[in-house]
């Protein structure tokens, strides 16, 4: 009667009344009662196993160099929604027709790995008096990376159209017509970080064979560009950077990514927590339409209640702002009610009596 | 290349051939021309030769090695053991040298004679030198995990013992003296050296087993008949002191039985142990909150004029009382003078401490635990020879901690107590496990130390063989009696009107954020409100403007100081902490307004 449609159909198919009532009983037992503080239960259910987390780090196959944080630091990273996260990496799978082909995998790996100009040169120096930058190319390095010198110089000339570029054997000079020395320094840094080949942000790529399939592990992350590569199966690209997923694929994708990351984190540690707790946590982190961390700049800044915000961190600026803007607090959350010592709106405190006593008579 | 020479960091000159200079210096020290505690060191980087004579440097002895041979010979050692030679003779002979950390930098020290190479200059006296004094007292510590060694040493400093033979003349604040301290049966090299100073525990019979689960989580089960026979009985001393203070204006405290008319008078009953001079009588049994020195202080805000005395300011009781939960006999009273010239009274209270539930014990391998149960002597399992263990230790403590030294000490203790001898448990050099097992076998016991024990309730044999032997246990200074505390009502802090914190202030137990979430998770919101209502207060709120209203007790009316409202004013019960927040906001110029509504 009360059962969800899918379960109802399944049970009715068996045509067993006993089973039906059994299933119904179970279903009703599993339903959460109104007023059940699921947030607190989730916090406790996740928080208690977290105290048992060990700081032993397990390394992934093929990316031993990766600095990805694991265990508790990773959990803090996810729940704080850090922009600058440590050890970003991607797992890239190829389309079905290429996935057994090592040559394609190697080609893609070469395409992926970023190559900056600073990897191909000996030195970049500045001549302040003549307003120019002198780049000294390194032929050995260029040979190792399979870069043609004339093509590189052509590329440099194309990229630095605004300036005069002269080249003489291994020396390339970039001459500024006018400009301050500070511009010269800025340009020098930009030239050093100039992308010659590959995808920006992908530091290193390793290929590994798993179940007759070649999989690419990349250190660094650039979801948008990797998905554009035709040989790559863009439905199976993985990155551990949730902020990036939010930006490229949207908030629902980010929510799923948070769920998967946290679940994997706890499973790796051998801790057993119900999936629904992770779902709720992922929901909370994304329910304002953007991925916000549990800190005073993120979720707590979005709260309506002045008292709950003040109870968390930095009460003085919060009271100052509230008094300047004339904010009001409806005293609905549990921490507010504890501050003024009133019953909280949870559990037994959720219900009102509909009969209203006459006012002002004792 | 000339090197600078410094004597105690003062420049004294240059030396050209520094190597010869240092060699000469050392030879003169070895032959006694230069005192043995003067050190010379070479700093190649800074091109400095430093000579140190100052006090405060840590020196350690090393055996001098010459031509790949240590100067200490076997004959010397034999002579030493016969007493024909002494340590200072070796120093004079130039065999032993005292080296400070700076000189050590230039030396090549071998640990064992086999390690001596061409350029070795010195040899360690013993490999035991890596232990400190306290660490070297632990038997078989080479068999333990290093972290356990650390944890095994720390409690040595916290054990009940005779810390000083003049303890009855001293007024230490918190001291326990063990009644019958014993030498450990399994002892180390250092125990022989410090045997008079190192009586810190007792040898007890220990069975490694469980009984009804009362030794779960590192707890111990102790036999009541052992306790009644005086095991780990100790006496606890606590000292109190009070000063007869002087105040500006020539006023001062009075020592004596306070007059009932003074402020804060505690009632006649509390002063009943005082003698006429206001000091408690010797050997009287005092308990918590009893006055042990009666003292009357002048009024607090008294100026220089004597006028205010007549206008009603009263003297105040500032007597010295026993701390909460403390009791005992007055052991000693001393009336003396403080450095400021005030009269100082010191009182020492003595209390007999018999082991009870919750007292802390440890062995020397970092296996500490509290008493979880005191079992009647008849209910303790016994062996076929009639031995009943004093302590039952949980076997669950062994596998994860890996304290194999404890197992060896247990075995060694058994051998030692059966054979009436000390067992040498010096790390690396102590008695061998195999030898101990053989000795145990020859004494008619199983060589692994296990025995058949009988169930005290049914009289049946236990199916498992129980590992039983003797261990050196220490009683630690953490006793349940010093920690126990509870309160229903009591003092509150002035600012927040919340209960005080801490045992000494009769504080409450804090119901804090995590506990709050437990109740909230159960949905018991009314109970939660009650748990936080220790500072309940009633405020009056003006419903027309929302500010705090005032209660005028003289005219018996309520009014709003902001808008003048007298009718629509409601009584609200909130925590005082919230009232305080509102008042603090008002005081900095923010006007918080409350809107009232019915909640239920």
Short mmCIF file of N, CA and C in Angstrom, two decimals, chain B residues 298-437:
data_model
loop_
_atom_site.label_atom_id
_atom_site.label_comp_id
_atom_site.label_asym_id
_atom_site.label_seq_id
_atom_site.Cartn_x
_atom_site.Cartn_y
_atom_site.Cartn_z
N UNK B 298 40.40 40.95 58.38
CA UNK B 298 39.66 42.21 58.46
C UNK B 298 38.76 42.38 57.24
N UNK B 299 37.76 43.27 57.29
CA UNK B 299 36.85 43.48 56.15
C UNK B 299 37.63 43.81 54.89
N UNK B 300 37.04 43.48 53.76
CA UNK B 300 37.80 43.55 52.51
C UNK B 300 38.09 44.98 52.05
N UNK B 301 37.05 45.82 52.01
CA UNK B 301 37.25 47.15 51.43
C UNK B 301 37.43 48.20 52.50
N UNK B 302 38.21 47.89 53.50
CA UNK B 302 38.37 48.81 54.62
C UNK B 302 39.44 49.85 54.32
N UNK B 303 39.09 51.10 54.57
CA UNK B 303 40.08 52.15 54.38
C UNK B 303 40.94 52.30 55.61
N UNK B 304 41.67 53.40 55.68
CA UNK B 304 42.57 53.60 56.81
C UNK B 304 41.82 54.03 58.07
N UNK B 305 40.67 54.68 57.88
CA UNK B 305 39.97 55.22 59.05
C UNK B 305 39.32 54.09 59.83
N UNK B 306 39.24 54.25 61.13
CA UNK B 306 38.62 53.24 61.96
C UNK B 306 37.10 53.42 61.99
N UNK B 307 36.61 54.48 61.32
CA UNK B 307 35.19 54.77 61.32
C UNK B 307 34.36 53.61 60.78
N UNK B 308 34.85 53.07 59.69
CA UNK B 308 34.05 52.08 58.98
C UNK B 308 33.80 50.83 59.82
N UNK B 309 34.66 50.59 60.79
CA UNK B 309 34.43 49.42 61.64
C UNK B 309 33.13 49.58 62.40
N UNK B 310 32.88 50.80 62.84
CA UNK B 310 31.66 51.04 63.60
C UNK B 310 30.43 51.06 62.71
N UNK B 311 30.62 51.37 61.41
CA UNK B 311 29.45 51.49 60.55
C UNK B 311 29.02 50.15 59.95
N UNK B 312 29.46 49.09 60.52
CA UNK B 312 28.83 47.82 60.15
C UNK B 312 29.63 46.87 59.31
N UNK B 313 30.80 47.26 58.79
CA UNK B 313 31.60 46.29 58.05
C UNK B 313 32.12 45.26 59.03
N UNK B 314 31.93 43.98 58.68
CA UNK B 314 32.28 42.96 59.65
C UNK B 314 33.55 42.22 59.25
N UNK B 315 34.18 41.64 60.24
CA UNK B 315 35.35 40.80 59.94
C UNK B 315 34.89 39.52 59.23
N UNK B 316 35.84 38.88 58.59
CA UNK B 316 35.50 37.78 57.69
C UNK B 316 36.26 36.53 58.09
N UNK B 317 35.60 35.39 57.96
CA UNK B 317 36.28 34.11 58.23
C UNK B 317 37.11 33.73 57.01
N UNK B 318 38.38 33.49 57.23
CA UNK B 318 39.22 33.01 56.12
C UNK B 318 40.02 31.80 56.58
N UNK B 319 39.32 30.90 57.26
CA UNK B 319 40.00 29.74 57.86
C UNK B 319 40.53 28.79 56.80
N UNK B 320 41.51 28.00 57.22
CA UNK B 320 42.05 26.95 56.34
C UNK B 320 41.24 25.69 56.56
N UNK B 321 40.71 25.15 55.47
CA UNK B 321 39.91 23.93 55.60
C UNK B 321 40.56 22.79 54.83
N UNK B 322 40.11 21.59 55.15
CA UNK B 322 40.55 20.42 54.38
C UNK B 322 39.95 20.52 52.98
N UNK B 323 40.70 20.02 51.98
CA UNK B 323 40.18 20.05 50.62
C UNK B 323 39.02 19.09 50.45
N UNK B 324 38.30 19.25 49.38
CA UNK B 324 37.16 18.38 49.12
C UNK B 324 37.58 16.94 48.95
N UNK B 325 36.92 16.02 49.65
CA UNK B 325 37.23 14.61 49.52
C UNK B 325 38.44 14.16 50.29
N UNK B 326 39.11 15.08 50.99
CA UNK B 326 40.30 14.70 51.75
C UNK B 326 39.91 14.35 53.17
N UNK B 327 40.65 13.40 53.76
CA UNK B 327 40.47 13.10 55.17
C UNK B 327 41.76 12.49 55.71
N UNK B 328 41.84 12.39 57.02
CA UNK B 328 43.03 11.77 57.61
C UNK B 328 43.33 12.33 58.99
N UNK B 329 44.40 11.78 59.58
CA UNK B 329 44.82 12.22 60.90
C UNK B 329 45.81 13.36 60.75
N UNK B 330 45.71 14.32 61.67
CA UNK B 330 46.69 15.41 61.66
C UNK B 330 48.01 14.83 62.15
N UNK B 331 49.00 14.86 61.30
CA UNK B 331 50.26 14.18 61.58
C UNK B 331 51.24 15.10 62.26
N UNK B 332 51.25 16.35 61.79
CA UNK B 332 52.30 17.23 62.29
C UNK B 332 51.86 18.68 62.10
N UNK B 333 52.21 19.52 63.06
CA UNK B 333 51.90 20.94 62.96
C UNK B 333 53.17 21.72 63.22
N UNK B 334 53.44 22.70 62.38
CA UNK B 334 54.62 23.54 62.57
C UNK B 334 54.19 24.99 62.51
N UNK B 335 54.57 25.77 63.52
CA UNK B 335 54.31 27.21 63.48
C UNK B 335 55.66 27.88 63.28
N UNK B 336 55.78 28.63 62.20
CA UNK B 336 57.08 29.22 61.87
C UNK B 336 56.85 30.59 61.28
N UNK B 337 57.84 31.09 60.60
CA UNK B 337 57.73 32.45 60.05
C UNK B 337 58.01 32.40 58.56
N UNK B 338 57.22 33.12 57.80
CA UNK B 338 57.42 33.15 56.34
C UNK B 338 58.54 34.12 56.00
N UNK B 339 59.07 34.09 54.77
CA UNK B 339 60.14 35.04 54.40
C UNK B 339 59.73 36.50 54.60
N UNK B 340 58.42 36.80 54.55
CA UNK B 340 57.98 38.19 54.74
C UNK B 340 57.88 38.57 56.21
N UNK B 341 58.12 37.60 57.11
CA UNK B 341 58.03 37.92 58.53
C UNK B 341 56.68 37.65 59.12
N UNK B 342 55.75 37.05 58.31
CA UNK B 342 54.43 36.72 58.85
C UNK B 342 54.47 35.37 59.53
N UNK B 343 53.53 35.15 60.43
CA UNK B 343 53.42 33.83 61.05
C UNK B 343 52.92 32.84 60.00
N UNK B 344 53.58 31.70 59.93
CA UNK B 344 53.22 30.70 58.92
C UNK B 344 52.93 29.40 59.65
N UNK B 345 51.79 28.82 59.34
CA UNK B 345 51.43 27.55 59.99
C UNK B 345 51.34 26.47 58.92
N UNK B 346 52.07 25.38 59.15
CA UNK B 346 52.04 24.26 58.21
C UNK B 346 51.46 23.05 58.91
N UNK B 347 50.56 22.39 58.21
CA UNK B 347 49.92 21.22 58.81
C UNK B 347 50.00 20.07 57.84
N UNK B 348 50.39 18.91 58.35
CA UNK B 348 50.46 17.74 57.48
C UNK B 348 49.42 16.72 57.94
N UNK B 349 48.65 16.25 56.99
CA UNK B 349 47.60 15.28 57.30
C UNK B 349 47.99 13.94 56.73
N UNK B 350 47.80 12.90 57.53
CA UNK B 350 48.23 11.56 57.13
C UNK B 350 47.00 10.70 56.93
N UNK B 351 47.04 9.92 55.87
CA UNK B 351 45.89 9.08 55.57
C UNK B 351 46.38 7.71 55.13
N UNK B 352 45.80 6.66 55.67
CA UNK B 352 46.19 5.30 55.28
C UNK B 352 45.50 4.97 53.97
N UNK B 353 46.25 4.54 53.00
CA UNK B 353 45.66 4.21 51.71
C UNK B 353 45.82 2.72 51.43
N UNK B 354 44.74 2.03 51.57
CA UNK B 354 44.71 0.60 51.25
C UNK B 354 44.27 0.48 49.79
N UNK B 355 44.87 -0.41 49.00
CA UNK B 355 44.46 -0.50 47.59
C UNK B 355 42.96 -0.69 47.47
N UNK B 356 42.35 0.07 46.61
CA UNK B 356 40.91 -0.04 46.41
C UNK B 356 40.61 0.04 44.92
N UNK B 357 39.37 -0.13 44.59
CA UNK B 357 38.93 -0.13 43.20
C UNK B 357 39.35 1.17 42.52
N UNK B 358 40.04 1.08 41.40
CA UNK B 358 40.41 2.28 40.65
C UNK B 358 41.81 2.77 40.91
N UNK B 359 42.54 2.16 41.85
CA UNK B 359 43.93 2.57 42.06
C UNK B 359 44.81 2.03 40.94
N UNK B 360 45.87 2.76 40.65
CA UNK B 360 46.66 2.45 39.46
C UNK B 360 47.92 1.67 39.82
N UNK B 361 48.23 0.66 39.03
CA UNK B 361 49.43 -0.17 39.25
C UNK B 361 50.13 -0.36 37.92
N UNK B 362 51.42 -0.70 38.01
CA UNK B 362 52.12 -0.98 36.76
C UNK B 362 53.28 -1.94 37.02
N UNK B 363 53.70 -2.62 35.96
CA UNK B 363 54.97 -3.35 36.01
C UNK B 363 55.99 -2.47 35.30
N UNK B 364 57.23 -2.96 35.20
CA UNK B 364 58.27 -2.10 34.62
C UNK B 364 58.36 -2.24 33.10
N UNK B 365 57.32 -2.71 32.47
CA UNK B 365 57.34 -2.87 31.01
C UNK B 365 56.24 -2.07 30.34
N UNK B 366 55.75 -1.04 31.02
CA UNK B 366 54.72 -0.21 30.42
C UNK B 366 53.36 -0.87 30.38
N UNK B 367 53.12 -1.84 31.26
CA UNK B 367 51.80 -2.49 31.29
C UNK B 367 51.07 -1.98 32.51
N UNK B 368 50.44 -0.80 32.37
CA UNK B 368 49.78 -0.23 33.53
C UNK B 368 48.29 -0.56 33.50
N UNK B 369 47.70 -0.51 34.68
CA UNK B 369 46.27 -0.79 34.73
C UNK B 369 45.71 -0.41 36.08
N UNK B 370 44.39 -0.35 36.18
CA UNK B 370 43.76 -0.03 37.46
C UNK B 370 43.05 -1.28 37.98
N UNK B 371 42.79 -1.27 39.26
CA UNK B 371 42.09 -2.41 39.85
C UNK B 371 40.65 -2.39 39.35
N UNK B 372 40.23 -3.48 38.73
CA UNK B 372 38.86 -3.54 38.23
C UNK B 372 37.97 -4.31 39.17
N UNK B 373 38.58 -5.07 40.06
CA UNK B 373 37.78 -5.92 40.94
C UNK B 373 38.67 -6.40 42.07
N UNK B 374 38.12 -6.40 43.29
CA UNK B 374 38.83 -7.00 44.42
C UNK B 374 38.05 -8.25 44.80
N UNK B 375 38.71 -9.40 44.64
CA UNK B 375 38.03 -10.68 44.81
C UNK B 375 38.35 -11.22 46.20
N UNK B 376 37.36 -11.80 46.85
CA UNK B 376 37.59 -12.48 48.14
C UNK B 376 38.72 -13.48 47.97
N UNK B 377 39.56 -13.61 48.98
CA UNK B 377 40.70 -14.52 48.89
C UNK B 377 40.29 -15.94 48.54
N UNK B 378 39.14 -16.35 49.03
CA UNK B 378 38.70 -17.72 48.76
C UNK B 378 38.24 -17.90 47.32
N UNK B 379 37.96 -16.81 46.65
CA UNK B 379 37.46 -16.90 45.28
C UNK B 379 38.56 -16.72 44.25
N UNK B 380 39.81 -16.73 44.70
CA UNK B 380 40.93 -16.62 43.77
C UNK B 380 41.39 -18.04 43.43
N UNK B 381 41.65 -18.33 42.16
CA UNK B 381 42.09 -19.68 41.80
C UNK B 381 43.39 -20.06 42.51
N UNK B 382 43.57 -21.34 42.72
CA UNK B 382 44.80 -21.77 43.39
C UNK B 382 45.49 -22.85 42.58
N UNK B 383 46.76 -22.98 42.82
CA UNK B 383 47.53 -23.99 42.10
C UNK B 383 47.59 -25.24 42.96
N UNK B 384 48.18 -26.31 42.40
CA UNK B 384 48.22 -27.56 43.14
C UNK B 384 49.08 -27.44 44.38
N UNK B 385 50.05 -26.50 44.39
CA UNK B 385 50.87 -26.33 45.59
C UNK B 385 50.22 -25.35 46.56
N UNK B 386 49.02 -24.88 46.24
CA UNK B 386 48.32 -24.01 47.17
C UNK B 386 48.60 -22.54 46.99
N UNK B 387 49.32 -22.19 45.96
CA UNK B 387 49.63 -20.77 45.73
C UNK B 387 48.41 -20.10 45.11
N UNK B 388 48.01 -18.97 45.69
CA UNK B 388 46.95 -18.17 45.08
C UNK B 388 47.58 -16.87 44.58
N UNK B 389 47.30 -16.45 43.36
CA UNK B 389 47.90 -15.21 42.86
C UNK B 389 47.37 -13.99 43.61
N UNK B 390 48.24 -12.99 43.76
CA UNK B 390 47.80 -11.72 44.36
C UNK B 390 47.09 -10.88 43.32
N UNK B 391 47.61 -10.96 42.08
CA UNK B 391 47.06 -10.13 41.01
C UNK B 391 46.76 -11.04 39.82
N UNK B 392 45.63 -10.83 39.18
CA UNK B 392 45.32 -11.55 37.95
C UNK B 392 45.41 -10.55 36.81
N UNK B 393 46.30 -10.85 35.90
CA UNK B 393 46.64 -9.92 34.82
C UNK B 393 46.02 -10.44 33.52
N UNK B 394 45.49 -9.54 32.72
CA UNK B 394 44.78 -9.99 31.52
C UNK B 394 45.75 -10.37 30.40
N UNK B 395 45.60 -11.55 29.81
CA UNK B 395 46.50 -11.96 28.72
C UNK B 395 46.29 -11.11 27.46
N UNK B 396 45.15 -10.41 27.38
CA UNK B 396 44.90 -9.60 26.18
C UNK B 396 45.85 -8.43 26.06
N UNK B 397 46.57 -8.12 27.16
CA UNK B 397 47.51 -7.00 27.10
C UNK B 397 48.81 -7.36 26.42
N UNK B 398 49.08 -8.64 26.23
CA UNK B 398 50.40 -9.05 25.72
C UNK B 398 50.53 -8.97 24.19
N UNK B 399 49.63 -9.58 23.39
CA UNK B 399 49.93 -9.69 21.95
C UNK B 399 50.15 -8.38 21.23
N UNK B 400 49.32 -7.39 21.52
CA UNK B 400 49.47 -6.14 20.77
C UNK B 400 50.64 -5.30 21.25
N UNK B 401 50.99 -5.40 22.52
CA UNK B 401 52.09 -4.56 23.06
C UNK B 401 53.45 -5.20 22.86
N UNK B 402 53.48 -6.51 22.72
CA UNK B 402 54.72 -7.23 22.47
C UNK B 402 55.76 -7.00 23.56
N UNK B 403 55.34 -7.07 24.81
CA UNK B 403 56.27 -6.88 25.93
C UNK B 403 56.77 -8.24 26.40
N UNK B 404 57.74 -8.78 25.64
CA UNK B 404 58.23 -10.11 25.99
C UNK B 404 59.10 -10.07 27.23
N UNK B 405 59.60 -8.89 27.55
CA UNK B 405 60.35 -8.73 28.80
C UNK B 405 59.51 -9.07 30.00
N UNK B 406 58.21 -8.74 29.91
CA UNK B 406 57.31 -9.04 31.03
C UNK B 406 57.20 -10.54 31.23
N UNK B 407 57.07 -11.28 30.11
CA UNK B 407 56.94 -12.73 30.23
C UNK B 407 58.21 -13.34 30.82
N UNK B 408 59.36 -12.80 30.38
CA UNK B 408 60.62 -13.31 30.92
C UNK B 408 60.77 -12.97 32.39
N UNK B 409 60.32 -11.76 32.77
CA UNK B 409 60.42 -11.38 34.18
C UNK B 409 59.54 -12.29 35.02
N UNK B 410 58.35 -12.62 34.47
CA UNK B 410 57.45 -13.51 35.19
C UNK B 410 58.11 -14.86 35.44
N UNK B 411 58.75 -15.37 34.38
CA UNK B 411 59.44 -16.66 34.48
C UNK B 411 60.60 -16.56 35.46
N UNK B 412 61.40 -15.48 35.29
CA UNK B 412 62.56 -15.28 36.16
C UNK B 412 62.13 -15.11 37.60
N UNK B 413 61.03 -14.38 37.81
CA UNK B 413 60.54 -14.16 39.16
C UNK B 413 60.14 -15.47 39.81
N UNK B 414 59.57 -16.36 39.00
CA UNK B 414 59.16 -17.66 39.54
C UNK B 414 60.39 -18.47 39.97
N UNK B 415 61.39 -18.48 39.10
CA UNK B 415 62.62 -19.22 39.42
C UNK B 415 63.26 -18.63 40.66
N UNK B 416 63.34 -17.28 40.68
CA UNK B 416 64.00 -16.62 41.80
C UNK B 416 63.30 -16.88 43.11
N UNK B 417 61.97 -16.80 43.12
CA UNK B 417 61.28 -16.97 44.39
C UNK B 417 61.28 -18.43 44.84
N UNK B 418 61.32 -19.37 43.87
CA UNK B 418 61.35 -20.78 44.26
C UNK B 418 62.73 -21.18 44.77
N UNK B 419 63.76 -20.57 44.19
CA UNK B 419 65.11 -20.95 44.55
C UNK B 419 65.72 -20.04 45.61
N UNK B 420 65.00 -18.98 45.96
CA UNK B 420 65.52 -18.07 46.96
C UNK B 420 66.74 -17.32 46.53
N UNK B 421 66.72 -16.80 45.31
CA UNK B 421 67.87 -16.04 44.83
C UNK B 421 67.39 -14.93 43.93
N UNK B 422 68.29 -13.99 43.68
CA UNK B 422 67.98 -12.93 42.71
C UNK B 422 68.27 -13.44 41.31
N UNK B 423 67.49 -12.98 40.37
CA UNK B 423 67.71 -13.35 38.97
C UNK B 423 68.24 -12.13 38.24
N UNK B 424 69.29 -12.34 37.47
CA UNK B 424 69.89 -11.20 36.76
C UNK B 424 69.15 -10.97 35.45
N UNK B 425 68.53 -9.82 35.34
CA UNK B 425 67.79 -9.51 34.12
C UNK B 425 68.39 -8.37 33.34
N UNK B 426 69.69 -8.15 33.52
CA UNK B 426 70.35 -7.06 32.81
C UNK B 426 70.18 -7.24 31.30
N UNK B 427 69.78 -6.20 30.58
CA UNK B 427 69.62 -6.34 29.14
C UNK B 427 70.92 -6.83 28.50
N UNK B 428 70.83 -7.76 27.58
CA UNK B 428 71.92 -8.38 26.81
C UNK B 428 72.81 -9.31 27.64
N UNK B 429 73.06 -8.96 28.91
CA UNK B 429 74.01 -9.75 29.69
C UNK B 429 73.31 -10.63 30.72
N UNK B 430 71.98 -10.53 30.81
CA UNK B 430 71.27 -11.23 31.88
C UNK B 430 71.18 -12.72 31.65
N UNK B 431 70.43 -13.38 32.53
CA UNK B 431 70.35 -14.84 32.46
C UNK B 431 69.56 -15.26 31.23
N UNK B 432 69.92 -16.41 30.71
CA UNK B 432 69.34 -16.90 29.48
C UNK B 432 67.99 -17.54 29.76
N UNK B 433 67.10 -17.42 28.81
CA UNK B 433 65.77 -18.01 28.98
C UNK B 433 65.85 -19.52 29.11
N UNK B 434 66.72 -20.13 28.29
CA UNK B 434 66.82 -21.58 28.32
C UNK B 434 67.29 -22.07 29.69
N UNK B 435 68.27 -21.33 30.26
CA UNK B 435 68.79 -21.71 31.58
C UNK B 435 67.69 -21.63 32.62
N UNK B 436 66.90 -20.55 32.54
CA UNK B 436 65.82 -20.37 33.50
C UNK B 436 64.82 -21.51 33.39
N UNK B 437 64.51 -21.89 32.15
CA UNK B 437 63.56 -22.98 31.93
C UNK B 437 64.09 -24.29 32.51
#
